[in-house]
Amino acid sequence: MVAARLSKLGVQTELVRAVGLAIAPGVVTDAGDGDAWPDVHERLLDAEVLVIASPSWLGRPSSAAQRVRERTDAMMSETDDEDRPVAHDRVAGVVVTGNEDGAHHVISGGLRGPRGHRLHDPGRGEPARSGVLRAVEEPGCQSCSARSGSACTS
């Protein structure tokens, strides 16, 4: 939904599904053999905007989203040729699906983080006038429109 809206505005988007990648734990750029993060890291360095999307699981982000957040922390110590953070002059945001209270909690504490530990710490800016925009809908599959409790066909 977010990528489709951005595409209509002429923004080139790329979807990376972390849940399908073997991303090792840790706050490092490369955790060794079998770690899919170095490829994702290169894509992040080429991107101007990062959006992490996650469902709300009992008021917490998904483990895949949390893993991505954890791995982006390694970027805090990386600098470009001008000694600026590698994410300098870029922005980041969070999209959360789920019930209202759970989504608020994930955004404020799970992914965006408390003061001093936010998604934009690695050098990214936070969009002006950012805040929580939510669309609370019945949970379901976006691909086949199956609703909670229905059989997913995708």
XYZ file of N, CA and C in Angstrom:
462
model
N 0.826 -1.177 0.000
C 0.000 0.000 0.000
C 0.879 1.253 0.000
N 1.885 1.314 0.833
C 2.770 2.484 0.895
C 3.568 2.596 -0.393
N 4.127 1.482 -0.875
C 4.914 1.493 -2.111
C 4.053 1.935 -3.294
N 2.817 1.477 -3.349
C 1.921 1.857 -4.441
C 1.642 3.356 -4.420
N 1.424 3.907 -3.244
C 1.176 5.354 -3.136
C 2.410 6.155 -3.525
N 3.587 5.690 -3.089
C 4.819 6.384 -3.449
C 5.077 6.292 -4.947
N 4.802 5.145 -5.545
C 4.991 4.970 -6.984
C 4.134 5.949 -7.778
N 2.903 6.184 -7.318
C 2.023 7.149 -7.986
C 2.606 8.560 -7.958
N 3.469 8.813 -6.975
C 4.125 10.122 -6.864
C 5.453 10.156 -7.618
N 5.767 9.073 -8.319
C 6.995 9.025 -9.096
C 8.214 8.542 -8.332
N 8.002 7.996 -7.146
C 9.108 7.504 -6.333
C 9.404 6.055 -6.713
N 10.656 5.770 -7.015
C 11.055 4.394 -7.316
C 11.179 3.647 -5.990
N 10.547 2.486 -5.899
C 10.564 1.721 -4.652
C 11.108 0.318 -4.893
N 11.603 -0.266 -3.829
C 12.043 -1.656 -3.854
C 11.607 -2.284 -2.545
N 10.962 -3.425 -2.636
C 10.496 -4.143 -1.458
C 11.503 -5.235 -1.105
N 11.956 -5.224 0.123
C 12.847 -6.267 0.630
C 12.114 -6.930 1.785
N 11.766 -8.189 1.625
C 11.047 -8.921 2.668
C 12.057 -9.614 3.579
N 12.313 -9.021 4.710
C 13.298 -9.563 5.655
C 12.898 -10.936 6.170
N 11.608 -11.187 6.244
C 11.135 -12.462 6.778
C 11.614 -13.639 5.926
N 11.906 -13.410 4.671
C 12.368 -14.476 3.801
C 13.877 -14.564 3.662
N 14.599 -13.744 4.418
C 16.058 -13.713 4.326
C 16.707 -14.282 5.584
N 17.879 -14.831 5.420
C 18.640 -15.357 6.562
C 19.496 -14.224 7.130
N 18.860 -13.356 7.897
C 19.560 -12.220 8.507
C 19.981 -12.634 9.911
N 21.278 -12.696 10.117
C 21.819 -13.111 11.412
C 21.583 -12.028 12.464
N 21.528 -12.390 13.746
C 21.381 -11.383 14.805
C 22.685 -10.621 15.016
N 22.561 -9.482 15.658
C 23.748 -8.720 16.026
C 23.738 -7.307 15.479
N 24.635 -6.514 15.990
C 24.771 -5.123 15.575
C 26.077 -5.010 14.784
N 26.097 -5.712 13.651
C 27.265 -5.735 12.774
C 26.791 -5.625 11.333
N 27.674 -5.179 10.456
C 27.330 -5.067 9.046
C 27.411 -6.410 8.341
N 28.329 -7.264 8.757
C 28.472 -8.576 8.138
C 28.751 -9.612 9.227
N 27.818 -10.545 9.402
C 27.964 -11.573 10.435
C 28.577 -12.855 9.888
N 29.120 -12.802 8.669
C 29.818 -13.960 8.128
C 29.000 -14.781 7.155
N 29.483 -15.982 6.883
C 28.862 -16.879 5.907
C 27.380 -17.092 6.185
N 26.598 -17.000 5.127
C 25.167 -17.252 5.235
C 24.344 -16.058 5.671
N 24.983 -14.953 6.010
C 24.265 -13.756 6.458
C 23.791 -12.965 5.238
N 22.491 -12.739 5.124
C 21.921 -12.005 3.997
C 22.006 -10.489 4.171
N 22.405 -10.021 5.349
C 22.385 -8.591 5.613
C 23.323 -7.764 4.726
N 24.533 -8.217 4.391
C 25.397 -7.364 3.565
C 24.733 -6.887 2.271
N 23.934 -7.738 1.623
C 23.212 -7.320 0.417
C 22.155 -6.263 0.747
N 21.423 -6.479 1.834
C 20.416 -5.500 2.266
C 21.113 -4.187 2.623
N 22.232 -4.266 3.295
C 23.005 -3.086 3.693
C 23.390 -2.262 2.463
N 23.845 -2.917 1.409
C 24.205 -2.209 0.175
C 22.987 -1.501 -0.421
N 21.842 -2.155 -0.389
C 20.610 -1.531 -0.887
C 20.249 -0.306 -0.047
N 20.442 -0.413 1.268
C 20.158 0.731 2.148
C 21.078 1.905 1.837
N 22.333 1.621 1.543
C 23.267 2.689 1.220
C 22.879 3.401 -0.080
N 22.208 2.689 -0.978
C 21.755 3.281 -2.239
C 20.419 4.004 -2.102
N 19.713 3.772 -1.016
C 18.367 4.334 -0.837
C 18.405 5.702 -0.165
N 17.419 6.519 -0.488
C 17.267 7.824 0.160
C 16.243 7.775 1.282
N 15.353 6.784 1.222
C 14.292 6.640 2.224
C 14.248 5.180 2.661
N 14.114 4.958 3.952
C 13.925 3.621 4.503
C 12.592 3.597 5.222
N 11.762 2.634 4.876
C 10.496 2.430 5.580
C 10.505 0.993 6.081
N 10.405 0.822 7.382
C 10.292 -0.510 7.970
C 8.817 -0.734 8.276
N 8.289 -1.829 7.752
C 6.882 -2.162 7.986
C 6.809 -3.437 8.828
N 5.854 -3.464 9.743
C 5.719 -4.611 10.622
C 4.287 -4.729 11.116
N 3.837 -5.956 11.323
C 2.586 -6.108 12.061
C 2.869 -5.871 13.542
N 1.839 -5.672 14.286
C 1.961 -5.559 15.734
C 1.594 -6.908 16.324
N 2.550 -7.538 16.978
C 2.311 -8.816 17.638
C 2.307 -8.580 19.144
N 1.117 -8.533 19.731
C 0.974 -8.291 21.162
C 1.727 -7.036 21.596
N 1.627 -5.993 20.787
C 2.254 -4.723 21.122
C 3.744 -4.660 20.834
N 4.261 -5.619 20.106
C 5.685 -5.657 19.759
C 5.816 -5.780 18.246
N 6.925 -5.311 17.677
C 7.136 -5.515 16.237
C 7.436 -6.984 15.957
N 7.307 -7.378 14.716
C 7.668 -8.752 14.360
C 9.157 -8.960 14.615
N 9.550 -10.210 14.787
C 10.967 -10.497 15.029
C 11.809 -10.105 13.823
N 11.257 -10.232 12.611
C 12.001 -9.843 11.410
C 12.247 -8.329 11.391
N 11.226 -7.547 11.731
C 11.387 -6.087 11.770
C 12.368 -5.680 12.869
N 12.287 -6.345 13.997
C 13.215 -6.044 15.087
C 14.644 -6.381 14.682
N 14.819 -7.462 13.956
C 16.151 -7.847 13.480
C 16.709 -6.785 12.528
N 15.864 -6.274 11.622
C 16.297 -5.208 10.704
C 16.695 -3.978 11.497
N 15.899 -3.616 12.469
C 16.195 -2.450 13.314
C 17.531 -2.639 14.027
N 17.745 -3.827 14.541
C 18.982 -4.154 15.239
C 20.180 -4.021 14.300
N 20.053 -4.538 13.102
C 21.174 -4.508 12.164
C 21.449 -3.093 11.653
N 20.417 -2.241 11.543
C 20.676 -0.858 11.117
C 21.472 -0.093 12.171
N 21.434 -0.549 13.413
C 22.217 0.111 14.464
C 23.718 0.085 14.157
N 24.175 -0.923 13.420
C 25.596 -1.004 13.064
C 26.008 0.182 12.201
N 25.044 0.785 11.520
C 25.352 1.911 10.639
C 25.736 3.172 11.405
N 25.461 3.192 12.717
C 25.816 4.378 13.515
C 27.310 4.648 13.498
N 28.113 3.614 13.356
C 29.565 3.804 13.389
C 30.182 3.912 11.998
N 29.364 3.849 10.955
C 29.870 3.934 9.588
C 29.797 5.373 9.081
N 30.828 5.792 8.373
C 30.849 7.139 7.817
C 31.170 7.097 6.328
N 30.797 8.178 5.627
C 31.097 8.271 4.202
C 32.464 8.933 3.992
N 32.777 9.270 2.756
C 34.073 9.869 2.430
C 34.292 11.239 3.074
N 33.191 11.890 3.467
C 33.290 13.207 4.108
C 33.153 13.112 5.623
N 33.295 11.908 6.170
C 33.230 11.634 7.599
C 31.856 11.929 8.210
N 30.808 11.809 7.402
C 29.429 11.956 7.876
C 28.838 10.571 8.056
N 27.812 10.421 8.891
C 27.147 9.114 8.988
C 26.683 8.663 7.597
N 26.775 7.368 7.298
C 26.428 6.885 5.963
C 24.974 7.162 5.587
N 24.122 7.353 6.551
C 22.717 7.633 6.268
C 22.423 9.138 6.284
N 23.465 9.953 6.224
C 23.302 11.404 6.221
C 22.402 11.846 5.069
N 21.526 12.782 5.336
C 20.662 13.385 4.314
C 19.614 12.411 3.769
N 19.205 11.470 4.587
C 18.175 10.505 4.221
C 17.131 10.464 5.322
N 15.995 9.877 5.034
C 14.936 9.803 6.042
C 14.497 8.359 6.248
N 13.851 8.122 7.369
C 13.341 6.794 7.689
C 11.967 6.923 8.334
N 11.180 5.893 8.173
C 9.856 5.882 8.774
C 9.427 4.467 9.096
N 8.290 4.362 9.750
C 7.764 3.079 10.207
C 6.296 2.973 9.818
N 5.908 1.809 9.334
C 4.511 1.503 9.057
C 4.163 0.272 9.884
N 3.081 0.354 10.640
C 2.677 -0.766 11.493
C 1.209 -1.076 11.246
N 0.920 -2.355 11.085
C -0.472 -2.784 10.987
C -0.847 -3.473 12.295
N -2.079 -3.364 12.649
C -2.546 -4.003 13.881
C -3.515 -3.106 14.599
N -3.870 -3.513 15.819
C -4.826 -2.693 16.558
C -4.173 -1.390 17.000
N -4.990 -0.438 17.319
C -4.509 0.922 17.598
C -3.475 0.987 18.713
N -3.769 0.384 19.865
C -2.829 0.453 20.987
C -1.520 -0.248 20.663
N -1.600 -1.433 20.056
C -0.397 -2.181 19.713
C 0.454 -1.440 18.704
N -0.173 -0.841 17.699
C 0.571 -0.102 16.679
C 1.276 1.101 17.295
N 0.589 1.828 18.176
C 1.219 2.972 18.851
C 2.449 2.517 19.630
N 2.316 1.415 20.333
C 3.418 0.928 21.153
C 4.605 0.510 20.280
N 4.335 -0.196 19.181
C 5.409 -0.630 18.288
C 6.136 0.581 17.718
N 5.389 1.585 17.299
C 6.003 2.772 16.711
C 6.821 3.532 17.751
N 6.262 3.724 18.943
C 6.948 4.554 19.933
C 8.084 3.838 20.642
N 7.960 2.543 20.864
C 8.982 1.869 21.634
C 9.665 0.726 20.931
N 8.966 0.111 19.993
C 9.519 -1.070 19.363
C 10.428 -0.801 18.193
N 10.043 0.102 17.308
C 10.864 0.369 16.137
C 11.433 1.783 16.140
N 10.608 2.748 16.426
C 11.100 4.120 16.438
C 11.999 4.325 17.639
N 11.640 3.728 18.734
C 12.505 3.706 19.911
C 12.344 4.907 20.810
N 12.705 4.728 22.066
C 12.651 5.846 22.998
C 13.739 6.859 22.675
N 13.656 8.032 23.254
C 14.638 9.091 23.013
C 16.044 8.539 23.216
N 16.914 8.878 22.292
C 18.283 8.402 22.394
C 18.526 7.101 21.646
N 17.455 6.465 21.163
C 17.629 5.209 20.428
C 16.504 5.141 19.404
N 16.621 5.957 18.373
C 15.557 6.043 17.387
C 16.030 5.544 16.043
N 15.092 5.256 15.186
C 15.404 4.751 13.864
C 16.327 5.690 13.105
N 16.224 6.979 13.351
C 17.071 7.907 12.598
C 18.436 8.139 13.244
N 18.746 7.456 14.337
C 20.059 7.611 14.964
C 21.241 7.358 14.042
N 21.168 6.375 13.129
C 22.343 6.143 12.284
C 22.626 7.275 11.308
N 21.963 8.412 11.435
C 22.237 9.555 10.581
C 21.052 9.977 9.743
N 20.015 9.147 9.711
C 18.829 9.491 8.946
C 18.050 10.573 9.676
N 17.370 11.389 8.916
C 16.476 12.366 9.507
C 15.098 11.764 9.674
N 14.310 12.416 10.493
C 12.923 12.004 10.637
C 12.118 13.029 9.851
N 11.149 12.579 9.041
C 10.397 13.531 8.226
C 9.780 14.641 9.072
N 9.776 15.846 8.518
C 9.142 16.973 9.201
C 7.680 16.643 9.445
N 7.156 17.086 10.566
C 5.771 16.859 10.941
C 5.435 15.379 11.017
N 6.421 14.566 11.387
C 6.149 13.135 11.476
C 5.333 12.854 12.726
N 4.643 11.811 12.683
C 3.829 11.408 13.814
C 3.221 10.066 13.505
N 2.151 9.765 14.148
C 1.526 8.469 13.967
C 0.312 8.644 13.073
N 0.346 7.981 11.950
C -0.795 7.919 11.056
C -1.229 6.471 11.051
N -2.444 6.204 11.364
C -2.857 4.820 11.456
C -4.137 4.584 10.666
N -4.208 3.414 10.121
C -5.421 2.953 9.471
C -5.724 1.604 10.113
N -6.685 1.599 10.991
C -7.014 0.377 11.710
C -8.060 -0.371 10.907
N -7.688 -1.541 10.435
C -8.591 -2.375 9.664
C -8.561 -3.774 10.244
N -9.529 -4.570 9.824
C -9.533 -5.966 10.228
C -8.280 -6.607 9.654
N -7.551 -7.387 10.453
C -6.339 -8.010 9.936
C -6.661 -8.979 8.811
N -5.749 -9.086 7.880
C -5.937 -10.013 6.782
C -4.792 -9.940 5.807
N -4.890 -10.705 4.766
C -3.850 -10.781 3.748
C -4.080 -9.702 2.701
N -3.061 -8.903 2.424
C -3.172 -7.844 1.424
C -3.143 -8.413 0.010
N -2.569 -9.601 -0.170
C -2.454 -10.182 -1.506
C -3.778 -10.751 -2.011
N -4.479 -11.501 -1.168
C -5.696 -12.169 -1.626
C -6.946 -11.637 -0.947
N -6.816 -10.682 -0.070
C -7.931 -10.062 0.653
C -8.633 -10.987 1.631
N -8.017 -12.104 1.981
C -8.592 -12.994 2.994
C -8.553 -12.271 4.340
N -9.590 -12.357 5.086
C -9.665 -11.709 6.386
C -9.262 -12.681 7.477
N -9.010 -12.139 8.660
C -8.623 -12.959 9.807
C -9.606 -14.101 9.983
N -9.093 -15.308 10.097
C -9.936 -16.479 10.263
C -10.312 -17.131 8.954
N -10.014 -16.482 7.810
C -10.301 -17.049 6.490
C -9.057 -17.698 5.938
N -9.231 -18.551 4.968
C -8.095 -19.227 4.329
C -7.423 -18.284 3.336
N -6.138 -18.101 3.490
C -5.346 -17.282 2.574
C -5.086 -18.085 1.304
N -5.272 -17.456 0.154
C -5.065 -18.143 -1.122
C -3.770 -17.739 -1.799
N -2.964 -16.915 -1.161
C -1.710 -16.500 -1.823
C -0.514 -17.161 -1.207
